[in-house]
């Protein structure tokens, strides 16, 4: 079975973001498993808010095509989204919307969502760990054709959730991270072998 390629995308650009930190923790954990790990920042892919008229006039932004290509080239994708007013961030939603509009680029057809395994995670200073945003994120991803793992990670009390090595301090959260990571690698490898 080939080694799966995993992409990690935090849905925040804020300095000091708990979710950017969690993305790093997930990347470190995945690097201990049999997979190739890449992590990006959406700050490197600025795009206007999705608007059908804008797309009609100017087409899809180059960064939307770059992101769609990145998703297409990876077997598994981890989206790490903060919770904003019980939902995902506008940054994350805008990325999903633009990518869903890209069907091809100069290299050919792109399949950024279908036949990809997605894992979702969140960290929040509150007691719910961003679980409400994960429910919305899951529904959106399923709607665009993604396969979303049942295993997910919601890290509560995020300001105290990491040690000095950026490992999760809560054993239960660490267990959820391990289960999610192992499932992602296993299922991504199996799916990439099929196609």
CSV table of C-alpha atoms in Angstrom, one decimal:
chain,number,residue,atom,x,y,z
A,1,UNK,CA,0.0,0.0,0.0
A,2,UNK,CA,1.4,3.4,-0.9
A,3,UNK,CA,2.2,6.0,1.8
A,4,UNK,CA,-0.7,8.5,1.9
A,5,UNK,CA,-0.2,12.2,1.6
A,6,UNK,CA,-2.0,14.3,4.3
A,7,UNK,CA,-2.6,18.0,4.1
A,8,UNK,CA,-3.4,20.1,7.2
A,9,UNK,CA,-5.2,23.4,6.9
A,10,UNK,CA,-6.0,25.6,9.9
A,11,UNK,CA,-9.0,27.9,9.4
A,12,UNK,CA,-7.5,30.8,11.2
A,13,UNK,CA,-4.7,33.2,10.4
A,14,UNK,CA,-4.7,34.9,13.8
A,15,UNK,CA,-1.4,35.1,15.6
A,16,UNK,CA,-1.6,33.0,18.8
A,17,UNK,CA,-4.5,31.0,17.4
A,18,UNK,CA,-5.2,27.8,19.4
A,19,UNK,CA,-6.2,26.2,16.2
A,20,UNK,CA,-3.0,27.0,14.4
A,21,UNK,CA,-1.2,25.5,17.4
A,22,UNK,CA,-3.5,22.4,17.3
A,23,UNK,CA,-2.7,22.0,13.6
A,24,UNK,CA,1.0,21.8,14.5
A,25,UNK,CA,0.2,19.2,17.2
A,26,UNK,CA,-1.7,17.2,14.7
A,27,UNK,CA,1.1,17.5,12.1
A,28,UNK,CA,3.6,16.3,14.7
A,29,UNK,CA,1.4,13.3,15.6
A,30,UNK,CA,0.8,12.3,12.0
A,31,UNK,CA,4.6,12.5,11.3
A,32,UNK,CA,5.1,9.6,13.6
A,33,UNK,CA,2.7,7.5,11.5
A,34,UNK,CA,3.3,6.1,8.0
A,35,UNK,CA,2.3,9.1,5.9
A,36,UNK,CA,3.7,12.3,4.3
A,37,UNK,CA,2.5,15.4,6.0
A,38,UNK,CA,2.2,19.0,4.6
A,39,UNK,CA,0.7,22.0,6.4
A,40,UNK,CA,-0.3,25.3,4.9
A,41,UNK,CA,-1.5,28.6,6.0
A,42,UNK,CA,-4.5,30.3,4.3
A,43,UNK,CA,-2.7,33.6,4.8
A,44,UNK,CA,-0.6,32.4,1.8
A,45,UNK,CA,-3.7,32.0,-0.3
A,46,UNK,CA,-5.8,35.3,0.0
A,47,UNK,CA,-9.1,35.3,-1.9
A,48,UNK,CA,-12.1,37.6,-2.1
A,49,UNK,CA,-15.3,36.5,-0.4
A,50,UNK,CA,-17.1,34.2,-2.9
A,51,UNK,CA,-19.6,36.0,-5.1
A,52,UNK,CA,-21.1,34.5,-8.2
A,53,UNK,CA,-21.1,37.8,-10.1
A,54,UNK,CA,-17.4,38.3,-9.2
A,55,UNK,CA,-16.6,34.8,-10.5
A,56,UNK,CA,-18.6,35.5,-13.7
A,57,UNK,CA,-16.6,38.7,-14.3
A,58,UNK,CA,-13.1,37.7,-13.2
A,59,UNK,CA,-13.2,33.9,-13.1
A,60,UNK,CA,-11.8,31.9,-10.2
A,61,UNK,CA,-8.9,33.4,-8.2
A,62,UNK,CA,-5.5,31.8,-8.9
A,63,UNK,CA,-5.3,30.9,-5.2
A,64,UNK,CA,-8.6,28.9,-5.5
A,65,UNK,CA,-7.0,26.8,-8.3
A,66,UNK,CA,-3.8,26.4,-6.3
A,67,UNK,CA,-5.8,25.1,-3.2
A,68,UNK,CA,-8.0,22.9,-5.4
A,69,UNK,CA,-4.8,21.4,-6.9
A,70,UNK,CA,-3.3,20.8,-3.4
A,71,UNK,CA,-6.5,19.1,-2.2
A,72,UNK,CA,-6.5,17.0,-5.4
A,73,UNK,CA,-2.9,15.9,-4.8
A,74,UNK,CA,-3.4,14.7,-1.2
A,75,UNK,CA,-5.2,11.5,-0.1
A,76,UNK,CA,-6.3,12.9,3.3
A,77,UNK,CA,-7.0,16.4,4.5
A,78,UNK,CA,-7.3,17.7,8.1
A,79,UNK,CA,-9.3,20.9,8.5
A,80,UNK,CA,-8.8,22.6,11.9
A,81,UNK,CA,-11.4,25.3,12.5
A,82,UNK,CA,-12.1,27.6,15.4
A,83,UNK,CA,-15.7,28.1,16.4
A,84,UNK,CA,-17.1,31.5,15.6
A,85,UNK,CA,-20.7,32.0,16.9
A,86,UNK,CA,-21.3,28.2,16.9
A,87,UNK,CA,-20.0,27.8,13.3
A,88,UNK,CA,-16.8,27.6,11.3
A,89,UNK,CA,-14.8,30.6,10.4
A,90,UNK,CA,-15.6,32.7,7.4
A,91,UNK,CA,-12.0,32.0,6.2
A,92,UNK,CA,-12.6,28.3,6.2
A,93,UNK,CA,-16.1,28.6,4.6
A,94,UNK,CA,-14.8,30.9,1.8
A,95,UNK,CA,-12.0,28.4,1.1
A,96,UNK,CA,-14.4,25.5,0.8
A,97,UNK,CA,-16.8,27.6,-1.4
A,98,UNK,CA,-14.1,28.7,-3.9
A,99,UNK,CA,-12.5,25.3,-4.1
A,100,UNK,CA,-15.9,23.7,-4.9
A,101,UNK,CA,-16.1,26.0,-8.0
A,102,UNK,CA,-12.8,24.7,-9.5
A,103,UNK,CA,-13.3,21.8,-11.9
A,104,UNK,CA,-9.9,21.8,-13.6
A,105,UNK,CA,-6.7,23.7,-14.1
A,106,UNK,CA,-3.9,23.7,-16.7
A,107,UNK,CA,-2.9,20.2,-15.7
A,108,UNK,CA,-6.4,18.7,-16.2
A,109,UNK,CA,-9.5,17.7,-14.1
A,110,UNK,CA,-9.4,18.3,-10.4
A,111,UNK,CA,-11.2,16.3,-7.7
A,112,UNK,CA,-10.6,18.3,-4.5
A,113,UNK,CA,-13.3,16.7,-2.4
A,114,UNK,CA,-14.7,13.4,-3.8
A,115,UNK,CA,-12.7,10.3,-2.8
A,116,UNK,CA,-10.7,12.2,-0.3
A,117,UNK,CA,-10.7,11.4,3.4
A,118,UNK,CA,-11.3,14.4,5.7
A,119,UNK,CA,-10.6,14.7,9.4
A,120,UNK,CA,-11.9,17.7,11.3
A,121,UNK,CA,-10.7,19.2,14.5
A,122,UNK,CA,-11.2,22.3,16.6
A,123,UNK,CA,-9.8,24.0,19.8
A,124,UNK,CA,-11.7,26.5,21.9
A,125,UNK,CA,-11.1,28.3,25.2
A,126,UNK,CA,-14.6,27.2,26.1
A,127,UNK,CA,-15.8,23.9,27.5
A,128,UNK,CA,-17.2,22.5,24.3
A,129,UNK,CA,-13.9,22.6,22.4
A,130,UNK,CA,-15.6,23.9,19.2
A,131,UNK,CA,-17.8,20.9,18.7
A,132,UNK,CA,-20.6,23.0,17.4
A,133,UNK,CA,-18.4,24.3,14.6
A,134,UNK,CA,-17.4,20.7,13.7
A,135,UNK,CA,-21.1,19.8,13.2
A,136,UNK,CA,-21.5,22.6,10.6
A,137,UNK,CA,-18.1,21.8,9.0
A,138,UNK,CA,-19.0,18.1,8.7
A,139,UNK,CA,-22.4,18.9,7.0
A,140,UNK,CA,-20.7,21.3,4.5
A,141,UNK,CA,-18.0,18.8,3.6
A,142,UNK,CA,-20.5,15.9,3.1
A,143,UNK,CA,-22.5,18.2,0.9
A,144,UNK,CA,-19.6,18.8,-1.5
A,145,UNK,CA,-18.9,15.1,-1.6
A,146,UNK,CA,-16.1,14.6,0.9
A,147,UNK,CA,-15.8,11.5,3.0
A,148,UNK,CA,-15.5,12.7,6.6
A,149,UNK,CA,-14.2,10.5,9.4
A,150,UNK,CA,-16.4,9.7,12.3
A,151,UNK,CA,-13.4,10.3,14.6
A,152,UNK,CA,-12.9,14.0,15.3
A,153,UNK,CA,-11.1,16.1,17.8
A,154,UNK,CA,-12.6,18.9,19.9
A,155,UNK,CA,-10.1,20.4,22.4
A,156,UNK,CA,-11.7,22.3,25.2
A,157,UNK,CA,-10.1,24.9,27.5
A,158,UNK,CA,-7.5,25.4,24.8
A,159,UNK,CA,-5.4,28.0,26.7
A,160,UNK,CA,-4.4,25.2,29.1
A,161,UNK,CA,-4.6,22.3,26.6
A,162,UNK,CA,-0.9,22.2,25.4
A,163,UNK,CA,2.3,21.5,27.2
A,164,UNK,CA,5.7,23.2,26.4
A,165,UNK,CA,6.2,20.7,23.6
A,166,UNK,CA,2.8,21.5,22.1
A,167,UNK,CA,1.5,18.0,23.1
A,168,UNK,CA,-2.1,17.8,24.4
A,169,UNK,CA,-2.1,17.6,28.2
A,170,UNK,CA,-5.5,16.0,28.5
A,171,UNK,CA,-5.3,12.2,28.1
A,172,UNK,CA,-8.8,11.9,26.7
A,173,UNK,CA,-8.1,14.5,24.0
A,174,UNK,CA,-4.8,12.8,23.2
A,175,UNK,CA,-6.7,9.5,22.8
A,176,UNK,CA,-9.1,11.2,20.4
A,177,UNK,CA,-6.2,12.7,18.4
A,178,UNK,CA,-4.5,9.3,18.1
A,179,UNK,CA,-7.7,7.6,17.0
A,180,UNK,CA,-8.4,10.3,14.4
A,181,UNK,CA,-4.8,10.3,13.1
A,182,UNK,CA,-4.6,6.5,12.8
A,183,UNK,CA,-8.0,6.3,11.1
A,184,UNK,CA,-7.1,9.1,8.7
A,185,UNK,CA,-3.8,7.4,7.7
A,186,UNK,CA,-5.4,3.9,7.3
A,187,UNK,CA,-8.4,5.1,5.3
A,188,UNK,CA,-6.5,7.5,3.2
A,189,UNK,CA,-4.0,4.8,2.3
A,190,UNK,CA,-6.8,2.4,1.5
A,191,UNK,CA,-8.7,4.9,-0.7
A,192,UNK,CA,-5.6,6.0,-2.6
A,193,UNK,CA,-4.8,2.4,-3.4
A,194,UNK,CA,-8.2,2.0,-5.0
A,195,UNK,CA,-7.8,4.8,-7.5
